[in-house]
Amino acid sequence: MVDPMRFEPGQTRARRRRVRGVLQALRPGRFYLYLTPTFAFLAVFAYYPPLLAFYRSFYDWDGVRIEKWAGIGNYVNMFHDEVLLRSVWNLAQLTVFAVAVSVVFPLLTAELICSLRNRRAQFWHRVLLVVPMVVPIMVQLLLWKFIYDPNVGLLNALLRLVRIPSQAWLHEPKLALYSMMFMAFPFVGAINVLIFLAGLNNIGQPVFDAAKIDGASVIQRFFRIDVPLVKGQIKLIVILTIIGTLNGYGTQLILTDGGPGYSTMVPALRMYQQAFRFNHLGYACAIGMALFAAIFGLTFINMKLMRTDYE
Amino acid sequence: MSRRRDNSLEMVKHVLMAIVIALVIYPYAMLIILSFKNNNQFYSRPWVITFPLHFGNYGAALEALVRYVGNSLVVTSATCFGVVLLSAFSAYVFARFEFRGKQFLFYAIISLMMIPGVLGLVPRFVIVKRLGLLNTYWALILPYIAAGQVMGIFLLRTFFESIPKDLFDAAKIDGAGDFRSFSSVAVPLCKPTMATVAIINVQFAWNDLIWPLVVISDDKLKPLTIGLLSFQSQFATYSMTRWGPLFAGYVVASIPLVVLFMIASRAFVEGLTTGALKA
């Protein structure tokens, strides 16, 4: 008869060895286990939503009960949606303006900072430019709402000083869209300036010195050396600005709700309103798809048009 | 002669720069000046400092805003914690180990950067609604964590790959398992990058405007961004606007980020630029 007390250690050892063998075989598999939390989050909130948007863009859908196949009906409707078409034109104006000013002004500012001889001054200008980034976007929006206020706003107070009659700005259909464009004034967003500064610093003093010795004027240097060498940065900012403008509608939503009339309506806001005010979720998804296609296309074109060879 | 011309040119540049900075800063200086006024002072002399300063404005604003600030703190810190933890660990797995399909999985994550937020908005709302999360903190926190991870993994993986492999091998020889070498080797080394990731997400969660508007309607749970709208309608009614407390409220809403900026200005600026560059 075998004494169980003496038998047990060996048995456990064998079992342990077997368990270890199984674990060994699973070892490479553990990496998938490690990544599970990340992919669980992404699956629910990042992969599924765009797919669902694509799928539901072919439906009459209110998110609750109505769920009817509509084919390309939603997409066709977009071309008959006067408000949407108008909003595309508004968006085009906003985008062109935003791209122009967010390249030109930050680049000039970066040149200015870069050319200062005093390092301390360079540092402080950079810090001060970042200050607005610390103020919550909502506060900035409400502040601009006040600046444009027809009765007590800062802008009209300034105009009164030079005897120009007060304007209604955001409440005036002809001015509202332009007022919105100028909300970025003086257009020197910290991020863009910092990106350009990094680019200019990369060029390096020897190149600037060489240009100086060859007798290049400041203007010549700017167009012949600086601009070509920060082309990568320009491309990046153009893309970021386009994406930001097509994606964004917080300003419109908070300040004008697309009005007065539809003078500041943009497609993304139209999408928002269709979804959350009129329960046309399927149609909203179709607008979302169109915006996605537009962003994708514009980014692609930009990449192709502005080739940078040295990347 | 040329020296003097250089100096005067330098002066011109400084003046130009000062003008730019003044234009950038002025609205916020104006905000602070206005926040100390009562309505009489506001209507008679709005653009200069007037005495007495009305500190009481801040009391009134704080009382109305404190709940929203609290909500934003909860949501922002939970988001930040979740994103940093998850993306650091996943980035570590991607950087440290070899396994089948690794590249594919990594690109599957990175490709999400090309999907604009506007596309997923409507379905994400439906998903959150079906999960029964509307009007909870989770409705904000969970999608924020999902969104923040993409950039986080990207930034942190690059960093982890730059850590010499020897360090990890040494840890392994000393008997450290995967988790131990993550927490004792990888994390301590990448604190600056983790701070950058954290700041990017603080900025994002603190500022996000549209998503809370969609999923939170209960006033008790509103984060600061949309809380400010309720606040606005409380102090600026059609009959009378109490300007001082209104502007004081805007200042109060800015304070947490200002404090963070002062504590971690380096990581802050880094977060801004890397966030934009790698996006």
Coordinates of C-alpha atoms in Angstrom, one line a residue:
Chain A
M1 CA 0.0 0.0 0.0
V2 CA 1.3 3.4 -0.9
D3 CA 1.4 6.0 1.7
P4 CA -0.6 8.9 0.3
M5 CA 1.6 11.3 2.3
R6 CA 4.7 10.2 0.5
F7 CA 3.0 10.0 -2.8
E8 CA 1.6 13.4 -2.9
P9 CA 4.6 15.6 -3.5
G10 CA 5.5 13.7 -6.6
Q11 CA 2.0 13.9 -7.9
T12 CA 1.8 17.7 -7.4
R13 CA 5.2 18.1 -9.1
A14 CA 3.9 16.2 -12.1
R15 CA 0.7 18.2 -12.2
R16 CA 2.7 21.4 -11.7
R17 CA 4.9 20.4 -14.6
R18 CA 1.9 19.8 -16.8
V19 CA 0.3 23.2 -15.8
R20 CA 3.6 24.9 -16.5
G21 CA 3.7 23.2 -19.9
V22 CA 0.3 24.5 -20.8
L23 CA 1.3 28.0 -19.6
Q24 CA 4.5 27.7 -21.7
A25 CA 2.5 26.9 -24.8
L26 CA 0.2 29.9 -24.0
R27 CA 3.0 32.3 -23.3
P28 CA 3.0 34.1 -26.6
G29 CA -0.7 34.3 -26.3
R30 CA -0.5 36.4 -23.2
F31 CA 0.3 39.5 -25.3
Y32 CA -3.1 39.4 -26.9
L33 CA -4.6 39.2 -23.4
Y34 CA -2.5 42.3 -22.4
L35 CA -3.9 44.2 -25.3
T36 CA -7.5 43.2 -24.6
P37 CA -8.5 46.2 -22.5
T38 CA -7.3 48.7 -25.1
F39 CA -9.1 46.9 -27.9
A40 CA -12.2 46.5 -25.9
F41 CA -12.4 50.3 -25.5
L42 CA -11.6 50.9 -29.1
A43 CA -14.0 48.3 -30.4
V44 CA -17.0 49.9 -28.6
F45 CA -16.2 53.6 -29.0
A46 CA -13.8 53.9 -31.9
Y47 CA -14.3 51.1 -34.5
Y48 CA -18.0 50.4 -34.1
P49 CA -19.3 54.0 -34.4
P50 CA -17.9 54.8 -37.9
L51 CA -19.0 51.5 -39.2
L52 CA -22.4 52.0 -37.7
A53 CA -22.5 55.5 -39.3
F54 CA -21.7 54.0 -42.7
Y55 CA -24.4 51.3 -42.3
R56 CA -27.1 53.6 -40.9
S57 CA -26.4 56.2 -43.6
F58 CA -28.5 54.0 -45.8
Y59 CA -31.5 54.0 -43.5
D60 CA -34.3 56.2 -42.3
W61 CA -33.4 55.9 -38.7
D62 CA -34.4 57.8 -35.6
G63 CA -32.2 55.7 -33.3
V64 CA -35.2 54.2 -31.5
R65 CA -38.0 52.7 -33.5
I66 CA -38.0 53.8 -37.1
E67 CA -35.5 51.8 -39.1
K68 CA -36.2 51.7 -42.7
W69 CA -33.9 50.9 -45.6
A70 CA -33.5 54.0 -47.7
G71 CA -30.8 53.0 -50.1
I72 CA -28.9 56.1 -51.2
G73 CA -31.9 58.2 -50.4
N74 CA -30.1 60.1 -47.7
Y75 CA -27.2 60.9 -50.0
V76 CA -29.6 62.1 -52.7
N77 CA -31.4 64.3 -50.2
M78 CA -28.2 66.1 -49.4
F79 CA -28.2 67.6 -52.8
H80 CA -31.7 68.9 -52.3
D81 CA -31.0 70.3 -48.9
E82 CA -30.8 74.0 -49.5
V83 CA -29.5 74.7 -46.0
L84 CA -26.7 72.1 -46.4
L85 CA -25.7 73.5 -49.8
R86 CA -25.5 76.9 -48.4
S87 CA -23.5 75.6 -45.4
V88 CA -20.9 74.0 -47.8
W89 CA -20.3 77.5 -49.3
N90 CA -20.0 79.0 -45.8
L91 CA -17.5 76.2 -44.9
A92 CA -15.5 76.8 -48.0
Q93 CA -15.1 80.5 -47.2
L94 CA -14.2 79.7 -43.5
T95 CA -11.7 77.0 -44.5
V96 CA -9.9 79.1 -47.2
F97 CA -9.6 82.0 -44.7
A98 CA -8.5 79.8 -41.8
V99 CA -5.8 78.1 -43.9
A100 CA -4.4 81.4 -45.2
V101 CA -4.2 83.1 -41.8
S102 CA -3.0 80.2 -39.9
V103 CA 0.0 79.8 -42.1
V104 CA 0.9 83.4 -42.8
F105 CA 0.6 85.0 -39.4
P106 CA 2.2 82.3 -37.3
L107 CA 5.0 82.0 -39.8
L108 CA 5.7 85.7 -39.7
T109 CA 5.5 85.7 -36.0
A110 CA 7.9 82.8 -35.7
E111 CA 10.3 84.6 -38.1
L112 CA 10.1 87.7 -35.8
I113 CA 10.8 85.7 -32.7
C114 CA 13.5 83.7 -34.3
S115 CA 15.3 86.8 -35.4
L116 CA 15.4 88.4 -32.0
R117 CA 18.9 88.5 -30.7
N118 CA 17.8 88.4 -27.1
R119 CA 17.3 84.7 -26.0
R120 CA 15.4 85.7 -22.9
A121 CA 13.0 87.8 -25.0
Q122 CA 12.5 84.8 -27.3
F123 CA 11.6 82.6 -24.4
W124 CA 9.1 85.0 -22.9
H125 CA 7.3 85.7 -26.2
R126 CA 6.9 82.0 -26.6
V127 CA 5.5 81.7 -23.1
L128 CA 3.1 84.6 -23.5
L129 CA 1.8 83.3 -26.8
V130 CA 0.8 80.1 -25.0
V131 CA -1.4 81.9 -22.4
P132 CA -4.6 81.7 -24.4
M133 CA -4.2 77.9 -24.6
V134 CA -4.7 77.8 -20.9
V135 CA -8.1 79.5 -21.1
P136 CA -10.9 77.0 -21.7
I137 CA -12.3 77.2 -25.2
M138 CA -15.8 77.9 -23.8
V139 CA -14.5 81.0 -21.9
Q140 CA -12.8 82.2 -25.1
L141 CA -16.1 81.8 -27.0
L142 CA -18.1 83.6 -24.4
L143 CA -15.5 86.3 -24.3
W144 CA -15.7 86.9 -28.0
K145 CA -19.5 86.9 -27.7
F146 CA -19.0 89.8 -25.4
I147 CA -16.5 91.5 -27.6
Y148 CA -19.0 91.4 -30.5
D149 CA -21.9 92.4 -28.3
P150 CA -23.9 95.1 -30.2
N151 CA -24.6 97.2 -27.1
V152 CA -21.8 96.9 -24.6
G153 CA -19.1 95.0 -26.6
L154 CA -15.5 96.1 -26.9
L155 CA -15.5 96.2 -30.7
N156 CA -18.3 98.7 -31.0
A157 CA -16.7 100.8 -28.2
L158 CA -13.5 101.0 -30.2
L159 CA -15.4 101.9 -33.3
R160 CA -17.3 104.7 -31.5
L161 CA -13.9 106.2 -30.7
V162 CA -13.2 106.6 -34.4
R163 CA -16.9 107.5 -35.1
I164 CA -17.9 104.5 -37.0
P165 CA -21.5 103.5 -36.3
S166 CA -22.1 100.4 -34.2
Q167 CA -22.6 97.1 -35.9
A168 CA -24.6 94.0 -34.8
W169 CA -21.7 91.7 -35.9
L170 CA -22.9 88.1 -35.1
H171 CA -26.5 89.2 -35.3
E172 CA -26.1 90.8 -38.7
P173 CA -26.5 88.3 -41.6
K174 CA -24.0 90.0 -43.8
L175 CA -21.4 90.2 -41.1
A176 CA -21.9 87.1 -39.1
L177 CA -19.7 84.8 -41.1
Y178 CA -16.8 87.3 -41.3
S179 CA -17.1 88.0 -37.6
M180 CA -16.7 84.4 -37.0
M181 CA -13.5 84.3 -39.2
F182 CA -12.0 87.1 -37.2
M183 CA -12.5 85.4 -33.9
A184 CA -9.1 84.0 -34.2
F185 CA -7.6 87.5 -34.3
P186 CA -4.6 88.2 -34.2
F187 CA -4.3 84.7 -35.7
V188 CA -1.1 83.7 -34.0
G189 CA -2.2 80.4 -32.4
A190 CA 0.5 79.1 -30.1
I191 CA 0.7 75.7 -31.6
N192 CA 1.3 76.9 -35.1
V193 CA 3.9 79.4 -34.0
L194 CA 5.7 76.7 -32.0
I195 CA 5.6 74.4 -35.0
F196 CA 7.1 77.0 -37.3
L197 CA 9.7 78.0 -34.7
A198 CA 10.9 74.4 -34.4
G199 CA 11.1 74.3 -38.2
L200 CA 13.1 77.6 -38.5
N201 CA 15.4 76.5 -35.7
N202 CA 16.1 73.3 -37.6
I203 CA 17.4 75.2 -40.6
G204 CA 20.5 76.3 -38.6
Q205 CA 22.6 79.4 -38.5
P206 CA 25.2 78.3 -41.1
V207 CA 22.5 78.4 -43.8
F208 CA 21.4 81.9 -42.8
D209 CA 25.0 83.0 -42.6
A210 CA 25.7 81.7 -46.1
A211 CA 22.7 83.5 -47.4
K212 CA 23.9 86.7 -45.8
I213 CA 27.4 86.4 -47.3
D214 CA 25.8 85.8 -50.7
G215 CA 24.1 89.1 -50.2
A216 CA 20.5 87.9 -50.0
S217 CA 18.1 90.5 -48.7
V218 CA 15.7 89.6 -45.9
I219 CA 12.8 89.2 -48.3
Q220 CA 14.9 87.0 -50.7
R221 CA 16.0 84.8 -47.8
F222 CA 12.4 84.5 -46.6
F223 CA 11.1 83.3 -49.9
R224 CA 14.1 81.4 -51.2
I225 CA 15.3 79.7 -48.1
D226 CA 12.9 79.8 -45.1
V227 CA 9.6 79.1 -46.9
P228 CA 10.9 76.1 -48.9
L229 CA 12.6 74.7 -45.8
V230 CA 9.5 74.9 -43.7
K231 CA 7.3 73.4 -46.4
G232 CA 6.8 70.3 -44.3
Q233 CA 5.5 72.4 -41.4
I234 CA 3.3 74.4 -43.8
K235 CA 1.8 71.2 -45.1
L236 CA 1.2 70.0 -41.6
I237 CA -0.6 73.2 -40.6
V238 CA -2.7 73.3 -43.7
I239 CA -3.9 69.7 -43.1
L240 CA -4.5 70.3 -39.4
T241 CA -6.4 73.5 -40.1
I242 CA -8.6 71.9 -42.8
I243 CA -9.4 69.0 -40.5
G244 CA -10.1 71.3 -37.6
T245 CA -12.4 73.6 -39.7
L246 CA -14.4 70.8 -41.3
N247 CA -14.7 68.9 -38.0
G248 CA -15.5 71.9 -35.8
Y249 CA -18.8 73.5 -35.2
G250 CA -18.6 74.4 -31.5
T251 CA -18.3 78.1 -32.3
Q252 CA -21.3 78.1 -34.5
L253 CA -23.3 76.0 -32.1
I254 CA -22.6 78.2 -29.1
L255 CA -22.6 81.7 -30.6
T256 CA -25.1 81.7 -33.4
D257 CA -26.7 78.3 -33.9
G258 CA -26.0 78.7 -37.6
G259 CA -27.9 82.0 -37.7
P260 CA -29.0 84.6 -38.3
G261 CA -31.0 82.8 -41.0
Y262 CA -28.4 80.3 -42.1
S263 CA -25.6 82.7 -42.6
T264 CA -23.1 80.9 -40.3
M265 CA -24.4 77.3 -40.8
V266 CA -21.8 74.7 -41.5
P267 CA -22.3 71.1 -42.6
A268 CA -21.2 69.6 -39.2
L269 CA -23.7 71.8 -37.4
R270 CA -26.4 70.8 -39.9
M271 CA -25.5 67.2 -39.0
Y272 CA -25.8 67.9 -35.3
Q273 CA -29.1 69.6 -35.6
Q274 CA -30.6 66.9 -37.9
A275 CA -29.5 64.3 -35.4
F276 CA -30.4 65.8 -32.1
R277 CA -33.2 68.2 -32.9
F278 CA -35.1 66.5 -35.7
N279 CA -34.1 62.8 -34.9
H280 CA -33.0 62.3 -38.5
L281 CA -30.1 60.1 -37.4
G282 CA -29.7 58.3 -40.7
Y283 CA -29.5 61.5 -42.6
A284 CA -27.1 62.9 -40.1
C285 CA -24.9 59.8 -40.6
A286 CA -24.9 60.4 -44.3
I287 CA -23.7 64.0 -43.7
G288 CA -21.0 62.6 -41.4
M289 CA -19.9 60.3 -44.2
A290 CA -19.7 63.1 -46.7
L291 CA -17.6 65.2 -44.3
F292 CA -15.3 62.2 -43.7
A293 CA -14.9 61.8 -47.5
A294 CA -14.2 65.5 -47.9
I295 CA -11.6 65.5 -45.1
F296 CA -10.0 62.4 -46.5
G297 CA -9.9 63.8 -50.0
L298 CA -8.5 67.2 -49.1
T299 CA -5.8 65.6 -46.9
F300 CA -4.9 63.4 -49.8
I301 CA -4.8 66.2 -52.3
N302 CA -2.7 68.3 -50.0
M303 CA -0.2 65.5 -49.5
K304 CA 0.1 65.0 -53.3
L305 CA 0.3 68.7 -54.2
M306 CA 2.8 69.7 -51.6
R307 CA 5.5 67.2 -52.1
T308 CA 8.4 67.5 -49.7
D309 CA 11.4 65.5 -50.9
Y310 CA 13.5 65.6 -47.8
E311 CA 11.2 63.8 -45.4
Chain B
M1 CA 26.9 102.8 -38.1
S2 CA 25.7 99.4 -39.1
R3 CA 25.8 98.4 -35.5
R4 CA 23.4 101.2 -34.6
R5 CA 21.1 100.3 -37.5
D6 CA 21.1 96.8 -36.2
N7 CA 20.1 98.0 -32.8
S8 CA 17.2 100.2 -34.1
L9 CA 16.0 97.3 -36.2
E10 CA 16.1 95.1 -33.1
M11 CA 14.0 97.8 -31.4
V12 CA 11.4 97.7 -34.2
K13 CA 11.2 94.0 -33.9
H14 CA 10.7 94.2 -30.2
V15 CA 7.9 96.8 -30.6
L16 CA 6.2 94.7 -33.3
M17 CA 6.3 91.6 -31.1
A18 CA 5.0 93.6 -28.1
I19 CA 2.0 94.7 -30.2
V20 CA 1.3 91.1 -31.2
I21 CA 1.5 89.9 -27.6
A22 CA -0.6 92.8 -26.4
L23 CA -3.3 91.8 -28.9
V24 CA -3.1 88.2 -27.8
I25 CA -3.3 89.0 -24.1
Y26 CA -5.6 92.0 -24.1
P27 CA -8.9 90.1 -24.0
Y28 CA -7.9 88.2 -20.9
A29 CA -6.6 91.3 -19.2
M30 CA -9.9 92.9 -20.0
L31 CA -11.7 89.9 -18.6
I32 CA -9.9 90.3 -15.3
I33 CA -10.6 94.0 -15.1
L34 CA -14.3 93.5 -15.9
S35 CA -14.6 90.8 -13.3
F36 CA -14.1 93.2 -10.4
K37 CA -16.8 95.7 -11.5
N38 CA -20.4 96.2 -10.3
N39 CA -22.9 97.2 -12.9
N40 CA -22.6 100.9 -12.3
Q41 CA -18.8 100.8 -13.0
F42 CA -19.4 98.5 -15.9
Y43 CA -21.7 100.9 -17.7
S44 CA -19.9 104.1 -16.9
R45 CA -16.2 103.2 -17.3
P46 CA -15.9 99.7 -18.6
W47 CA -12.3 99.6 -20.0
V48 CA -10.3 100.9 -17.1
I49 CA -9.7 99.7 -13.6
T50 CA -12.3 101.2 -11.2
F51 CA -12.3 101.3 -7.5
P52 CA -13.5 99.8 -5.2
L53 CA -12.8 96.4 -6.6
H54 CA -15.8 94.1 -6.0
F55 CA -14.3 90.8 -4.8
G56 CA -17.8 89.7 -3.9
N57 CA -18.3 88.9 -7.6
Y58 CA -16.0 85.9 -7.2
G59 CA -17.9 84.6 -4.3
A60 CA -21.1 84.7 -6.3
A61 CA -19.5 83.1 -9.3
L62 CA -17.7 80.4 -7.3
E63 CA -20.9 79.4 -5.6
A64 CA -22.7 78.9 -8.9
L65 CA -19.8 77.2 -10.6
V66 CA -18.3 75.0 -7.9
R67 CA -20.3 71.9 -8.8
Y68 CA -19.4 72.1 -12.5
V69 CA -15.8 72.5 -11.7
G70 CA -16.0 69.5 -9.4
N71 CA -17.6 67.4 -12.2
S72 CA -14.9 68.5 -14.7
L73 CA -12.3 67.5 -12.2
V74 CA -13.7 64.1 -11.7
V75 CA -14.2 63.4 -15.5
T76 CA -10.8 64.9 -16.4
S77 CA -8.8 63.0 -13.8
A78 CA -10.5 59.7 -14.5
T79 CA -9.9 60.2 -18.2
C80 CA -6.3 61.1 -17.7
F81 CA -5.7 58.2 -15.3
G82 CA -7.3 55.7 -17.7
V83 CA -5.6 56.9 -20.8
V84 CA -2.1 57.0 -19.3
L85 CA -2.4 53.6 -17.6
L86 CA -3.9 51.8 -20.6
S87 CA -1.9 53.4 -23.3
A88 CA 1.4 53.1 -21.4
F89 CA 0.8 49.4 -20.9
S90 CA -0.3 48.7 -24.4
A91 CA 2.5 50.7 -25.8
Y92 CA 4.9 48.8 -23.6
V93 CA 3.5 45.5 -25.0
F94 CA 4.0 46.7 -28.6
A95 CA 7.5 48.0 -28.0
R96 CA 8.9 45.2 -25.9
F97 CA 7.5 41.9 -27.3
E98 CA 7.3 40.1 -30.6
F99 CA 4.1 38.3 -31.5
R100 CA 2.2 37.4 -34.5
G101 CA 0.0 40.2 -36.0
K102 CA 1.8 42.9 -33.9
Q103 CA 2.3 45.3 -36.8
F104 CA -1.3 44.7 -38.0
L105 CA -2.7 45.5 -34.6
F106 CA -0.6 48.5 -34.2
Y107 CA -1.6 50.0 -37.5
A108 CA -5.2 49.1 -36.7
I109 CA -4.9 51.5 -33.8
I110 CA -2.9 54.2 -35.6
S111 CA -5.3 54.3 -38.5
L112 CA -8.0 55.5 -36.2
M113 CA -6.3 58.9 -36.3
M114 CA -7.7 59.3 -39.8
I115 CA -11.3 59.0 -38.7
P116 CA -12.7 62.5 -37.9
G117 CA -14.6 62.9 -34.7
V118 CA -17.6 64.2 -36.4
L119 CA -18.3 60.9 -38.2
G120 CA -18.7 58.8 -35.0
L121 CA -20.7 61.4 -33.1
V122 CA -24.2 60.2 -33.8
P123 CA -23.6 56.4 -33.5
R124 CA -21.6 56.9 -30.4
F125 CA -24.5 58.7 -28.9
V126 CA -26.8 55.8 -29.8
I127 CA -24.3 53.3 -28.3
V128 CA -24.0 55.2 -25.1
K129 CA -27.7 55.5 -24.9
R130 CA -28.2 51.8 -25.4
L131 CA -25.6 51.1 -22.7
G132 CA -27.8 53.1 -20.4
L133 CA -25.0 55.6 -19.7
L134 CA -26.7 58.8 -20.6
N135 CA -26.4 61.3 -17.7
T136 CA -23.6 59.5 -16.0
Y137 CA -19.9 60.4 -15.7
W138 CA -19.2 57.2 -17.6
A139 CA -20.8 58.6 -20.8
L140 CA -17.9 61.1 -20.8
I141 CA -15.1 59.1 -19.3
L142 CA -15.3 55.9 -21.4
P143 CA -15.3 57.4 -24.8
Y144 CA -12.6 59.9 -23.8
I145 CA -10.4 57.0 -22.7
A146 CA -11.0 55.2 -26.0
A147 CA -10.1 58.3 -28.0
G148 CA -7.1 59.4 -25.9
Q149 CA -5.4 56.0 -26.2
V150 CA -4.7 56.2 -29.9
M151 CA -2.3 59.1 -29.6
G152 CA -1.0 57.9 -26.2
I153 CA 0.0 54.5 -27.6
F154 CA 1.6 56.1 -30.6
L155 CA 3.7 58.5 -28.5
L156 CA 4.6 56.1 -25.8
R157 CA 5.6 53.2 -28.1
T158 CA 8.1 55.4 -29.8
F159 CA 9.5 56.3 -26.4
F160 CA 9.6 52.7 -25.1
E161 CA 11.5 51.6 -28.2
S162 CA 14.2 54.0 -27.4
I163 CA 14.9 52.4 -24.0
P164 CA 17.9 50.0 -24.4
K165 CA 16.8 46.4 -24.4
D166 CA 19.6 45.5 -21.9
L167 CA 17.6 47.2 -19.1
F168 CA 14.7 44.9 -19.6
D169 CA 16.9 41.9 -20.0
A170 CA 18.6 42.8 -16.7
A171 CA 15.3 43.0 -15.0
K172 CA 14.3 39.7 -16.5
I173 CA 17.4 38.0 -15.1
D174 CA 16.6 39.5 -11.8
G175 CA 13.4 37.6 -11.9
A176 CA 11.0 40.4 -13.0
G177 CA 7.9 39.3 -14.9
D178 CA 6.2 41.3 -17.6
F179 CA 4.2 43.4 -15.2
R180 CA 7.2 44.0 -12.8
S181 CA 9.5 45.1 -15.6
F182 CA 6.7 47.4 -16.8
S183 CA 6.1 49.1 -13.4
S184 CA 9.8 49.1 -12.3
V185 CA 11.7 49.8 -15.5
A186 CA 9.4 51.2 -18.2
V187 CA 7.2 53.5 -16.2
P188 CA 9.9 55.3 -14.2
L189 CA 11.8 56.0 -17.4
C190 CA 8.9 57.4 -19.4
K191 CA 7.4 59.8 -16.8
P192 CA 8.0 62.9 -19.0
T193 CA 6.3 61.3 -22.0
M194 CA 3.5 60.1 -19.7
A195 CA 3.1 63.7 -18.4
T196 CA 2.8 64.9 -22.0
V197 CA 0.1 62.3 -22.8
A198 CA -1.7 63.3 -19.6
I199 CA -1.6 67.0 -20.5
I200 CA -3.0 66.4 -24.0
N201 CA -5.9 64.5 -22.4
V202 CA -6.5 67.1 -19.7
Q203 CA -6.7 69.8 -22.3
F204 CA -9.1 67.6 -24.3
A205 CA -11.4 66.5 -21.5
W206 CA -11.5 69.9 -19.9
N207 CA -12.4 71.7 -23.1
D208 CA -14.7 69.3 -24.9
L209 CA -17.9 70.9 -25.6
I210 CA -20.1 69.0 -28.0
W211 CA -20.0 65.5 -26.5
P212 CA -21.2 66.6 -23.0
L213 CA -23.9 68.7 -24.7
V214 CA -25.1 65.5 -26.3
V215 CA -24.9 63.0 -23.4
I216 CA -25.4 65.1 -20.3
S217 CA -28.6 67.0 -19.6
D218 CA -28.8 66.7 -15.9
D219 CA -27.5 70.0 -14.4
K220 CA -26.0 68.2 -11.4
L221 CA -23.6 66.3 -13.7
K222 CA -22.6 69.0 -16.2
P223 CA -18.9 69.6 -16.7
L224 CA -17.6 73.1 -16.7
T225 CA -17.8 73.7 -20.5
I226 CA -21.6 73.3 -20.7
G227 CA -22.0 74.3 -17.0
L228 CA -20.8 77.8 -18.1
L229 CA -23.8 78.0 -20.4
S230 CA -26.2 77.4 -17.6
F231 CA -24.2 79.8 -15.5
Q232 CA -24.4 82.4 -18.3
S233 CA -28.2 82.1 -18.5
Q234 CA -28.4 82.5 -14.7
F235 CA -26.4 85.8 -14.6
A236 CA -27.3 87.2 -18.0
T237 CA -31.1 87.3 -18.3
Y238 CA -33.1 89.5 -20.6
S239 CA -34.1 91.9 -17.9
M240 CA -30.7 92.4 -16.3
T241 CA -27.2 91.1 -16.7
R242 CA -24.9 91.0 -13.7
W243 CA -21.7 91.5 -15.6
G244 CA -19.2 91.4 -12.8
P245 CA -20.0 87.9 -11.5
L246 CA -20.4 86.7 -15.0
F247 CA -16.8 87.6 -15.9
A248 CA -15.6 86.5 -12.5
G249 CA -17.1 83.1 -13.4
Y250 CA -15.0 83.0 -16.6
V251 CA -11.9 83.6 -14.6
V252 CA -12.8 81.0 -12.1
A253 CA -13.4 78.5 -14.9
S254 CA -9.9 79.2 -16.2
I255 CA -8.0 78.8 -12.9
P256 CA -7.6 75.0 -12.8
L257 CA -5.8 74.9 -16.1
V258 CA -3.7 78.0 -15.2
V259 CA -2.6 76.2 -12.1
L260 CA -1.7 73.1 -14.0
F261 CA 0.1 75.2 -16.6
M262 CA 2.2 76.8 -13.8
I263 CA 3.0 73.4 -12.2
A264 CA 3.9 71.7 -15.5
S265 CA 4.5 74.3 -18.1
R266 CA 7.2 72.2 -19.8
A267 CA 5.0 69.2 -20.2
F268 CA 2.2 71.5 -21.2
V269 CA 4.0 73.2 -24.1
E270 CA 5.4 69.8 -25.1
G271 CA 1.9 68.3 -25.0
L272 CA 0.5 71.1 -27.2
T273 CA 3.1 70.7 -29.9
T274 CA 3.6 66.9 -30.0
G275 CA -0.2 66.6 -29.8
A276 CA -0.4 68.6 -33.0
L277 CA 2.6 67.2 -34.7
K278 CA 1.7 63.6 -34.3
A279 CA -2.0 63.9 -34.9

